[in-house]
XYZ file of C-alpha atoms in Angstrom:
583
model
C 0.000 0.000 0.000
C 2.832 2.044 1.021
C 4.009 1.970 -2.719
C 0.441 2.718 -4.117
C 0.493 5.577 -2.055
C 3.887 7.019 -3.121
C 3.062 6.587 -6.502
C -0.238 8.396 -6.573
C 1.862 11.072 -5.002
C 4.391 10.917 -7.232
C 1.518 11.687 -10.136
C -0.202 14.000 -7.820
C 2.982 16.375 -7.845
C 3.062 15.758 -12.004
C -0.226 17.000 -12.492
C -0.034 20.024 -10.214
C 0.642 22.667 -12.880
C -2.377 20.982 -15.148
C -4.875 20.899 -12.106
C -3.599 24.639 -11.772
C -4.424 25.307 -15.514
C -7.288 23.397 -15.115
C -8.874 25.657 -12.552
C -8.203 28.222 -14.522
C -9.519 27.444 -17.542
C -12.681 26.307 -15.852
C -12.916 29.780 -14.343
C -12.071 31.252 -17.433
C -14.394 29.864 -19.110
C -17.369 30.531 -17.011
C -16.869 34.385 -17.680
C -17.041 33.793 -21.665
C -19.812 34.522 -23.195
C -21.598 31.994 -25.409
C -20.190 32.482 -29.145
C -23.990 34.214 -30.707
C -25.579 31.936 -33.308
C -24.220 28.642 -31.573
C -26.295 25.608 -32.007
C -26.212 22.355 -29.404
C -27.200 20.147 -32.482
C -29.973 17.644 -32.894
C -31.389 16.819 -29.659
C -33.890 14.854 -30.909
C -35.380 11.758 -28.866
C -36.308 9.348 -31.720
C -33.992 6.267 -31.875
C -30.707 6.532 -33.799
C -30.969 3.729 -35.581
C -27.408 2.937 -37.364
C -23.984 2.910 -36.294
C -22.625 3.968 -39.213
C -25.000 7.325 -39.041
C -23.514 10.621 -38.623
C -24.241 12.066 -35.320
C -24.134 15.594 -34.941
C -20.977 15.484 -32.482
C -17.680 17.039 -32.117
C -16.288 13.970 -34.116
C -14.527 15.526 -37.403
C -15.540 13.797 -40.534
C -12.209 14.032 -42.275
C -12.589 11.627 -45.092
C -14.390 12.027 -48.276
C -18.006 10.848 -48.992
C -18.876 7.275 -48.411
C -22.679 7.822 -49.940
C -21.325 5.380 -52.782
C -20.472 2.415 -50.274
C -23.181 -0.048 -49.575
C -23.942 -0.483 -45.944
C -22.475 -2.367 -43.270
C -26.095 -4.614 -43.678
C -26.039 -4.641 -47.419
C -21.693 -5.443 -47.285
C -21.820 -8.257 -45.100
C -24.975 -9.763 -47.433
C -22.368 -10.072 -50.054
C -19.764 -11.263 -48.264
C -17.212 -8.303 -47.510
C -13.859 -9.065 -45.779
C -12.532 -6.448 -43.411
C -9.442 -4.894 -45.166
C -7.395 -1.494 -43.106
C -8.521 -0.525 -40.133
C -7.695 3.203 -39.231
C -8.137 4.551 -36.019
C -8.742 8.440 -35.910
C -8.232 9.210 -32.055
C -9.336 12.755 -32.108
C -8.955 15.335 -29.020
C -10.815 16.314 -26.828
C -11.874 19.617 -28.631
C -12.397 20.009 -32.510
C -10.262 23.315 -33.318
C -11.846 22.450 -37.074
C -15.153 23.988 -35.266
C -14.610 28.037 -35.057
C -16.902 27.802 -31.467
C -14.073 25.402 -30.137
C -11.069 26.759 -31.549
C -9.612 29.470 -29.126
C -6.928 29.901 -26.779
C -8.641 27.651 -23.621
C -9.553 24.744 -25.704
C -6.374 24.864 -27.771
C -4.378 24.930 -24.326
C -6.823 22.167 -22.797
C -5.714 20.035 -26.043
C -2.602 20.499 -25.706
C -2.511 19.465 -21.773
C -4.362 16.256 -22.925
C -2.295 13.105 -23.607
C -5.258 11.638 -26.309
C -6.363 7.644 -26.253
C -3.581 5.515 -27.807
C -4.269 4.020 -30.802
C -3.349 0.549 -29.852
C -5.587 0.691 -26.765
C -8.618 1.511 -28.836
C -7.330 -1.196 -31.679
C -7.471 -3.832 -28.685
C -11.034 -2.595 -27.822
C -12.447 -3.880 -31.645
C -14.360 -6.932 -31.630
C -13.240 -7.197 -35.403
C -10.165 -7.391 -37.419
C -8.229 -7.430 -40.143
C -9.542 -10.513 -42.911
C -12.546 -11.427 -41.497
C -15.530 -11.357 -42.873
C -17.549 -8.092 -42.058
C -20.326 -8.398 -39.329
C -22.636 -5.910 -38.562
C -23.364 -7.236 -34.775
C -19.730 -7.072 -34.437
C -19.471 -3.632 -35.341
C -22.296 -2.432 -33.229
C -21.440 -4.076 -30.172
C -17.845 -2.659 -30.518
C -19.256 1.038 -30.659
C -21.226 -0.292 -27.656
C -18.477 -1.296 -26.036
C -15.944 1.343 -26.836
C -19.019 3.891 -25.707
C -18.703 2.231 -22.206
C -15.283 3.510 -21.178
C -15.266 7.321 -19.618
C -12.276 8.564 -21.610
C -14.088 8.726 -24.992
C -17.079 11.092 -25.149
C -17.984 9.969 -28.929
C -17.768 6.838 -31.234
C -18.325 6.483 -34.858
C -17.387 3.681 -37.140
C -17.284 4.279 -41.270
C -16.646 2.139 -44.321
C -14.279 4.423 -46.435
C -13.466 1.787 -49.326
C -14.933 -0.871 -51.148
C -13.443 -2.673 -53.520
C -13.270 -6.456 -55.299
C -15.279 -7.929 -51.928
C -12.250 -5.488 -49.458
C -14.191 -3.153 -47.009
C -11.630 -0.529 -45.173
C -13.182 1.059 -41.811
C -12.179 4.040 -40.050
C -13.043 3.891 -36.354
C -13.450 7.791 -34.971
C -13.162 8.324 -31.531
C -12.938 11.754 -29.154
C -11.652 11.900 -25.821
C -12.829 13.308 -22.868
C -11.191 15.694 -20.111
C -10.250 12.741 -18.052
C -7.903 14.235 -15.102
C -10.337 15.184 -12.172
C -9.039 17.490 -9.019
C -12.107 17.769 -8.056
C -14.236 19.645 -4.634
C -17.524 18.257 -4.124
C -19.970 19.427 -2.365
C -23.398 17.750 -1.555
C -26.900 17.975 0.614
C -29.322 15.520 0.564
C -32.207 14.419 2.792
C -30.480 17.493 5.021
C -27.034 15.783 5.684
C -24.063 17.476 3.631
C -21.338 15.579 2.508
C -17.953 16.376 0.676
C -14.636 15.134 -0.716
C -11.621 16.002 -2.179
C -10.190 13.932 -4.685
C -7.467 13.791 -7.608
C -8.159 11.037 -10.350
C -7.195 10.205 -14.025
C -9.170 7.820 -15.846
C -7.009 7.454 -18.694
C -3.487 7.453 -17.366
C -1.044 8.732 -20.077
C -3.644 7.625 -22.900
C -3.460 3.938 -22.034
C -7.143 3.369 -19.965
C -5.636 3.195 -16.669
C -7.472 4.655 -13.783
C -6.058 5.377 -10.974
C -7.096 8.455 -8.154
C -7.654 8.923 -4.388
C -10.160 10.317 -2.496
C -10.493 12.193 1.041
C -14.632 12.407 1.545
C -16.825 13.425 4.718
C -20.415 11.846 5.118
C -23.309 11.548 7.347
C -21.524 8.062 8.423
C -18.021 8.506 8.093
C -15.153 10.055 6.749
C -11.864 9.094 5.245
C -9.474 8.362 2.331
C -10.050 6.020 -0.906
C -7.016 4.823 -2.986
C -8.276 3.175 -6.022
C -6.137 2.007 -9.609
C -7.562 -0.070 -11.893
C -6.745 -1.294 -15.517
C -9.838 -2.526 -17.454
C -7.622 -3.386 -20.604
C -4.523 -5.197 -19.268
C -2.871 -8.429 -21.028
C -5.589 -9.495 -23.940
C -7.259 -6.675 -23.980
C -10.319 -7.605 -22.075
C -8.392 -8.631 -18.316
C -9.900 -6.246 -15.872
C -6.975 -5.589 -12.559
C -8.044 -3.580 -9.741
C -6.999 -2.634 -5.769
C -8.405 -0.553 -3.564
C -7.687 0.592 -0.225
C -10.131 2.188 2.268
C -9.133 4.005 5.567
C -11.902 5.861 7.097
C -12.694 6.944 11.033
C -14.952 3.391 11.474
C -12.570 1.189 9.280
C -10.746 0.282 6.676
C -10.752 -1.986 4.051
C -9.283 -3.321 1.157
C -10.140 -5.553 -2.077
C -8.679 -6.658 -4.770
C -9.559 -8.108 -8.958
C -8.657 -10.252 -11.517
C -11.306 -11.100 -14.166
C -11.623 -11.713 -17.533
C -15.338 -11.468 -17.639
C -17.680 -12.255 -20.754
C -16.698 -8.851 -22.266
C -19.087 -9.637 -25.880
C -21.895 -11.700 -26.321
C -19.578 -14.197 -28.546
C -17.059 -15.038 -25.684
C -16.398 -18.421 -24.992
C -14.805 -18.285 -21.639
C -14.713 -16.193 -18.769
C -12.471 -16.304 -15.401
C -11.926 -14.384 -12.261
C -10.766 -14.286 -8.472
C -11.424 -11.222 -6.182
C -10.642 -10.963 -2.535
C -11.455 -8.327 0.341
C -11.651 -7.590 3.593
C -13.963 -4.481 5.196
C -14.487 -3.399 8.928
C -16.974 -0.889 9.047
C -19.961 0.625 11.769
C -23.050 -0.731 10.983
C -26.243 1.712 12.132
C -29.918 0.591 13.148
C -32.437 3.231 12.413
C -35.764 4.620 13.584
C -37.836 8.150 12.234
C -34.271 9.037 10.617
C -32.135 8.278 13.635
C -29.633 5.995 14.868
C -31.085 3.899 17.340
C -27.914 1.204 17.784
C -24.847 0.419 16.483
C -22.199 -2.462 16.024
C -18.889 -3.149 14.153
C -18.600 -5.493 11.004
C -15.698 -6.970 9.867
C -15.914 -9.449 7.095
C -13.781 -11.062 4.540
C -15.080 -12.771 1.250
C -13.369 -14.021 -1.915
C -14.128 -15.788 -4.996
C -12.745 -17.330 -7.805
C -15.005 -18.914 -10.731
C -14.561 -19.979 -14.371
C -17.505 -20.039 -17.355
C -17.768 -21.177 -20.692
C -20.528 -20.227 -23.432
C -21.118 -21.240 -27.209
C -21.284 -17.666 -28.154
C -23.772 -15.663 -29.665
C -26.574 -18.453 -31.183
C -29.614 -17.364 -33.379
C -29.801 -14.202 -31.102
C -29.271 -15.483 -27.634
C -26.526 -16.045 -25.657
C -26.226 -18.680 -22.410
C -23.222 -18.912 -20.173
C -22.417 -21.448 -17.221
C -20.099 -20.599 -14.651
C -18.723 -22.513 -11.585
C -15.910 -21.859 -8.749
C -15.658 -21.720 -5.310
C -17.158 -18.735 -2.306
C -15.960 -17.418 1.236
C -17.357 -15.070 3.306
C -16.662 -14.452 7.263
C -18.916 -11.953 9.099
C -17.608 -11.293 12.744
C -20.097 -9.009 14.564
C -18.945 -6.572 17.444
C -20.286 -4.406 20.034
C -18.547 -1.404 20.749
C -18.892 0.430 24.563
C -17.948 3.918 22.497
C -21.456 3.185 20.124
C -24.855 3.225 21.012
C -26.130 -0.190 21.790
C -27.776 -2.040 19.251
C -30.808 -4.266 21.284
C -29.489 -7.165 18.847
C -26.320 -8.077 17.130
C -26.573 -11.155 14.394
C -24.837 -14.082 15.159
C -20.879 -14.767 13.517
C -21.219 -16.306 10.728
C -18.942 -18.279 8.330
C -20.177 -19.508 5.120
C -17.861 -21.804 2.759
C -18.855 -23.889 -0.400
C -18.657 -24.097 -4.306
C -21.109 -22.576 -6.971
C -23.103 -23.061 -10.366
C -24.493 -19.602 -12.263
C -26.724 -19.951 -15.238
C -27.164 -16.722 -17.460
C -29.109 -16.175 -20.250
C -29.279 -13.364 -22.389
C -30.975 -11.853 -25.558
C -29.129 -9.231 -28.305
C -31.609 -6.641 -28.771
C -30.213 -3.525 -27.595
C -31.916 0.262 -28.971
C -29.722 3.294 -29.427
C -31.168 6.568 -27.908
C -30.947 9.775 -27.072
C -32.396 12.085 -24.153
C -33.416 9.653 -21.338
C -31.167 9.563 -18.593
C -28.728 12.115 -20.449
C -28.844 15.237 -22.073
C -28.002 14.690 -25.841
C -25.681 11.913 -25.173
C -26.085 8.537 -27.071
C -27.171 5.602 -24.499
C -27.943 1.985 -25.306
C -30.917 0.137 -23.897
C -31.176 -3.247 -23.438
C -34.110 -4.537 -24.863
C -34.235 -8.503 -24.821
C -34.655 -10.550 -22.295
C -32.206 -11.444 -19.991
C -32.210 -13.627 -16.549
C -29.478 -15.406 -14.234
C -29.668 -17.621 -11.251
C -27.108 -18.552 -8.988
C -26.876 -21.507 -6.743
C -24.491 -22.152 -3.559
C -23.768 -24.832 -0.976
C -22.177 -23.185 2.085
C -21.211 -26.968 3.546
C -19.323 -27.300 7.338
C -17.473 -29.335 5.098
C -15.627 -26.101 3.752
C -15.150 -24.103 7.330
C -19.185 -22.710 7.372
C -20.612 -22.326 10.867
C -23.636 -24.518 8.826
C -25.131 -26.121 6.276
C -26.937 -23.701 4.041
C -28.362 -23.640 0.033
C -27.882 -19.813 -0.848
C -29.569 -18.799 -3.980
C -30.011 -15.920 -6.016
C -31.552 -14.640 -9.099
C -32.623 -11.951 -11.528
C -34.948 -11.118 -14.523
C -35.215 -8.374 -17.097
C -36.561 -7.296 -20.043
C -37.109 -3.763 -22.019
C -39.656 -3.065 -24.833
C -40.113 -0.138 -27.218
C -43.586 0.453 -28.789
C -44.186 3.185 -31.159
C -44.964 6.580 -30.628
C -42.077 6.991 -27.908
C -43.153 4.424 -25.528
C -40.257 3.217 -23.596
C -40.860 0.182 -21.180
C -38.079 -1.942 -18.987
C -38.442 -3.690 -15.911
C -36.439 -6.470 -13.628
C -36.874 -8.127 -11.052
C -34.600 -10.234 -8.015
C -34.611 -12.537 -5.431
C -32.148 -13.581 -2.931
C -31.669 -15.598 0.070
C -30.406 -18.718 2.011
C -32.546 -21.715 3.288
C -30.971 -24.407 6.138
C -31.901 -27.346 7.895
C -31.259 -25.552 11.411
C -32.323 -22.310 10.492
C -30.459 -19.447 9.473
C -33.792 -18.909 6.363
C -33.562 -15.165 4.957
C -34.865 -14.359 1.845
C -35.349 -10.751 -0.090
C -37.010 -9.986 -3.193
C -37.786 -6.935 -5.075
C -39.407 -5.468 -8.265
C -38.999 -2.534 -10.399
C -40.083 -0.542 -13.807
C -38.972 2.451 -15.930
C -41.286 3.831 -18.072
C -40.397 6.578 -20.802
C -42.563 8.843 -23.089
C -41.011 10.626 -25.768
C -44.029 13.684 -25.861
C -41.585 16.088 -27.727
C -37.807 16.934 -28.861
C -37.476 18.084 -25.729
C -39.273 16.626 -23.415
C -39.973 13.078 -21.854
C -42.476 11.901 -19.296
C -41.177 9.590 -17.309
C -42.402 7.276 -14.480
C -40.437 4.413 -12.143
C -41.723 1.824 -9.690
C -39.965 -0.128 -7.153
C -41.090 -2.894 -4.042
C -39.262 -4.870 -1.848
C -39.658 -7.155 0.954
C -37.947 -9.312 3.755
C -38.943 -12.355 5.260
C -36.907 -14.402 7.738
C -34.672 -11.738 8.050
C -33.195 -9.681 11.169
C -32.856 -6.068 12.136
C -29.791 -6.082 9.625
C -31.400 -6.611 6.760
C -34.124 -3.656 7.596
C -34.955 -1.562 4.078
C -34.640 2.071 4.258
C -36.630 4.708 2.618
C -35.836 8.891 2.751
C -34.208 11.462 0.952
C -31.276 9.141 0.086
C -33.224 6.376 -1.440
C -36.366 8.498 -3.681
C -38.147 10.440 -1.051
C -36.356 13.641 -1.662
C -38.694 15.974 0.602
C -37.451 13.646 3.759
C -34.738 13.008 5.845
C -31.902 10.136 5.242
C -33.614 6.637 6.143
C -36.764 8.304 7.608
C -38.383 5.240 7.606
C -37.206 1.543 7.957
C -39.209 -2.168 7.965
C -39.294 -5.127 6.373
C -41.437 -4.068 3.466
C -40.579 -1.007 1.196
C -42.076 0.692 -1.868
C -41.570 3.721 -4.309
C -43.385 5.244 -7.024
C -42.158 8.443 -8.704
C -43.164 10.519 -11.644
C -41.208 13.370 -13.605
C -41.955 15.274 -16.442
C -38.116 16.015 -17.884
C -37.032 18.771 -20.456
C -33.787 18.900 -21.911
C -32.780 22.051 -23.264
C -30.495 22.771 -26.599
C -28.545 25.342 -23.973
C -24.875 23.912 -24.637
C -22.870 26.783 -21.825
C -19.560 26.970 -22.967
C -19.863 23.713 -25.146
C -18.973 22.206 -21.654
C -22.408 21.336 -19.915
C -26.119 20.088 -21.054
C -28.611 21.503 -19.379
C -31.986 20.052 -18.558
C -34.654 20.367 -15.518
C -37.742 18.268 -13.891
C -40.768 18.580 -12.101
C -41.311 15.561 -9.668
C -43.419 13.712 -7.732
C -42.423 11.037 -5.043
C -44.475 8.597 -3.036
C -42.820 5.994 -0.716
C -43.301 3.929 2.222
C -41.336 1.665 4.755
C -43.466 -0.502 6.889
C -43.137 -3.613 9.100
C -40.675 -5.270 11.241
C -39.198 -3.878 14.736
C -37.753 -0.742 14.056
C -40.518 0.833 11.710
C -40.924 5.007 12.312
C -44.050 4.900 14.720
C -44.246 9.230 14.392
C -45.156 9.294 10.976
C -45.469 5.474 9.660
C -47.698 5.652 6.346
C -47.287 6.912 3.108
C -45.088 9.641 2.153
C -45.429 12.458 -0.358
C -43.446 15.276 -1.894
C -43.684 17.458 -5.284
C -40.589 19.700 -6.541
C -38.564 20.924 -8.830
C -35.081 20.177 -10.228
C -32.353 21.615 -12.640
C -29.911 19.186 -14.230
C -26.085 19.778 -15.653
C -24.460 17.647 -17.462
C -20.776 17.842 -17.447
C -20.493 16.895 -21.304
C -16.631 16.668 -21.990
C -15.035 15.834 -19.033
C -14.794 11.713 -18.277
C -16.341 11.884 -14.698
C -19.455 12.790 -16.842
C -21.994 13.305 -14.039
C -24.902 15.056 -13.178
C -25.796 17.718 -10.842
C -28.996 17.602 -9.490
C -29.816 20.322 -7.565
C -33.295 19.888 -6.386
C -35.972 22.381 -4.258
C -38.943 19.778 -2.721
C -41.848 20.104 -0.786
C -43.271 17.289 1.766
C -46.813 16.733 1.281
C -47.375 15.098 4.768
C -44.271 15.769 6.684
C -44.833 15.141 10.238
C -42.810 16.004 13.774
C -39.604 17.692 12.608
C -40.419 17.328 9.242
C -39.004 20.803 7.707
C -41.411 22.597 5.241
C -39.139 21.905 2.232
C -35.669 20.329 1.216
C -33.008 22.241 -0.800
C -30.386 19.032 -1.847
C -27.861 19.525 -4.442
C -25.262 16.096 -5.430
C -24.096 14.430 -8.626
C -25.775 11.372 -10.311
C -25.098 8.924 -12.797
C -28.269 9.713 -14.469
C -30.817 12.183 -14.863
């Protein structure tokens, strides 16, 4: 660790002077005015329906017309083999595009070490002298699409000739060094952190950072590096190291996974070890307290036929430890009930299924960034034997499972739900089972706007006070406290009507904005809030910013909501601002 450490300090003292710039530029640019005339580009909703479509992004189209080339559909018909591949691994700013080309964006450029070529060569699912496949090249934007450095993707036939199809794969980075200073309020708890990370170390897809954070439940440092890319390609490595003021922890990752839907194999082994302070709560508060310290590790290998007729289905087997040592602590606030040690050993089967129908959008969780949904159906269930054969403190069968599928009807009707179930059944006890539904629901009324609608459930049975479900302004009820309400049965329904403007500040963020409406309950079990124990309400109102060209890629939410039927304590309204994933 004590190396890990030195290093990231090594590359902390590097990128001083850019972090400097950075700052800078950032506050630079927040004083120049928007070049007059600028357009954000198509922000339409519908579908985009090809890869091989020009998107209206800062991707440069350098070569010549390719109207006069069939297809990717209509080459691999006749038979095409794959001839050059060029890979165009553009900057992060387009200094072709008079509303990108002055002095900050040059400079940013020019600070930027871009994507190597040979990583993004080892990302294609296709090569040289095969025979062209469309999948293939789909799922390779797909994939490529995944990784935070790039912010666009397009793939191109530029030559046909005698059965030969050259491609030209065009990619554009993203701002990938992050000093960042976060702040955040939610559910009226603030948190922060400090943190220095680069996701693409010296162009190669390394990621590597550390973190210094505050919460409502603790505070302390993260040290993370990772390499999604290493050896093949496709071998994902990854250690991270946790020190905070109720624990530490470490883990660390060795996978190949099933990257594409035509891998054949898959293997992995992952290890870690946590301590942390668990909390029991009640109306919001902590009510009890105990330490945690667990270890767990893993190691598995699958095998699959590959992509068949449209499906794929994968089988996977290996071996599963995890130790749970539970402590009470004369410093914390008793708990009323601790669960038992427990030490569970044994091997492992996983079945997964999976279909390859997958829909290329725009405007649903971001603002005029392309996102892939999955839309076939998909499903996995995995089957353990914890045996006191292996070291377990009993015999146990520990299962679990999940189930998906997505649908889009016409007229902008956007459907996808899942569901999951977990648990453990034993001869001398020890049964706990969870399960939970959920559903997204999107409606495309406009180019700019989308009504959308979610609904989740969940429930406990033969479970203890650890396993309680929580419900406030953490977890969907955004006019409520953190964990305002906790049982054994929990559900959420929430509405929004989202707009997402063509207002492109800077030709750094997206902005957007929603009106809301959140209703929730947590019911059941010991600890359930007896002040204010039925449903929950809220309305509000909420504006959204992307950042569009840096690789941390969030979005702020910074939200103003009302309770409906707050009761004792229960402030009149909630101001929260933090960063999402999603909008």
């Amino acid at each position: 660790m004590q190396k890990i450490l030195t290093s990231l300090g090594c590359i902390a003292a590097r990128y001083t002077l850019c972090c400097m710039v950075c700052c800078g530029f950032l506050l630079g640019l927040m004083r120049e005015p928007a070049a007059a005339g600028a357009k954000a580009g198509n922000s339409s909703a519908a579908p985009v329906t090809s890869s091989s479509a020009s998107e209206q992004s800062p991707v440069t189209q350098k070569s010549a017309t390719t109207s006069n080339i069939p297809s990717f559909a209509e080459l691999e018909a006749t038979g095409a083999v794959i001839g050059q591949i060029q890979i165009d691994n553009q900057n992060i700013f387009d200094l072709n595009d008079p509303r990108e080309n002055n002095f900050l964006f040059r400079l940013a450029n020019k600070l930027h070490i871009r994507t190597r070529e040979d990583t993004l060569r080892r990302s294609l699912l296709f090569k040289s002298g095969e025979p062209l496949s469309l999948q293939l090249i789909e799922e390779t934007e797909r994939l490529l699409r995944n990784n935070r450095y790039l912010y666009s993707v397009h793939i191109e036939a530029t030559n046909y000739q005698d059965g030969v199809v050259d491609i030209k794969v065009t990619t554009r980075d993203t701002w990938t060094l992050d000093p960042g200073i976060s702040l955040s309020r939610q559910g009226g708890a603030n948190s922060s952190s400090v943190s220095l990370k680069e996701y693409n170390l010296l162009g190669t897809g390394i990621a590597l950072g550390i973190n210094r954070s505050s919460s409502v439940d603790r505070k302390g440092t993260e040290a993370t590096i990772a390499n999604n890319h290493a050896f093949d390609g496709w071998t994902i490595m990854e250690y991270r190291h946790r020190n905070f003021d109720d624990g530490k922890g470490q883990s660390a990752r060795v996978e190949r996974p099933f990257y594409a839907l035509d891998t054949r194999w898959a293997a992995g082994i992952s290890a870690s070890s946590n301590e942390i302070i668990e909390s029991i709560y009640n109306n919001g508060n902590v009510v009890g307290q105990y330490r945690r310290q667990s270890e767990s590790g893993q190691v598995y290998g699958g095998m699959s036929k590959g992509l068949i007729n449209g499906w794929v289905q994968r089988y996977s087997a290996g071996l599963r430890y995890q130790n749970d040592a539970y402590l009470t602590d004369p410093s914390l606030p008793p708990p009323g009930f601790v669960p038992p040690d427990k030490k569970l050993a044994g091997p492992f089967v996983r079945y997964e299924i999976l279909q390859n129908d997958y829909a290329k959008l725009k405007n649903r969780n971001l603002i005029e960034r392309t996102e892939y949904f999955s839309l076939g159906f998909n499903a996995s269930v995995d089957l353990e034997r914890a045996s006191t054969s292996f070291g377990s403190t009993q015999d146990l069968w520990i299962y679990s499972g999940a189930v998906g599928n997505g649908h889009l009807y016409p007229g902008g009707h956007n459907l996808l739900w899942s569901g999951y179930a977990r648990g453990q059944y034993g001869a001398n006890g020890g049964d706990h089972q969870v399960m939970g539904v959920a559903g997204k629901y999107y409606y495309v009324q406009d180019r700019h706007g989308v009504l959308f609608a979610s609904i989740a459930a969940d429930t406990v049975t033969s479970g203890d006070q650890s396993d309680e479900l929580l419900i406030g302004g953490d977890s969907g009820l955004r006019g409520y406290p953190l964990r305002y309400q906790s049982g054994v049965h929990r559900a959420l329904i929430s509405v929004e009507k989202r707009e997402y403007t063509d207002w492109y500040p800077f030709r750094l963020f997206r902005v957007g904005g929603a009106v809301f409406v959140d209703s929730g309950r947590a019911w059941g079990g010991v600890n359930q809030n007896t002040a204010n124990p039925g449903w929950l309400s809220d309305v509000g109102i909420g504006l959204r910013i992307l950042s569009d060209r840096s690789a941390f890629g969030n979005i702020l939410h910074i939200d103003l909501t009302f309770p409906i039927n707050g009761g004792p304590g229960i402030k009149s309204h909630q101001f929260s601002f933090k960063t999402k994933i999603s909008f």
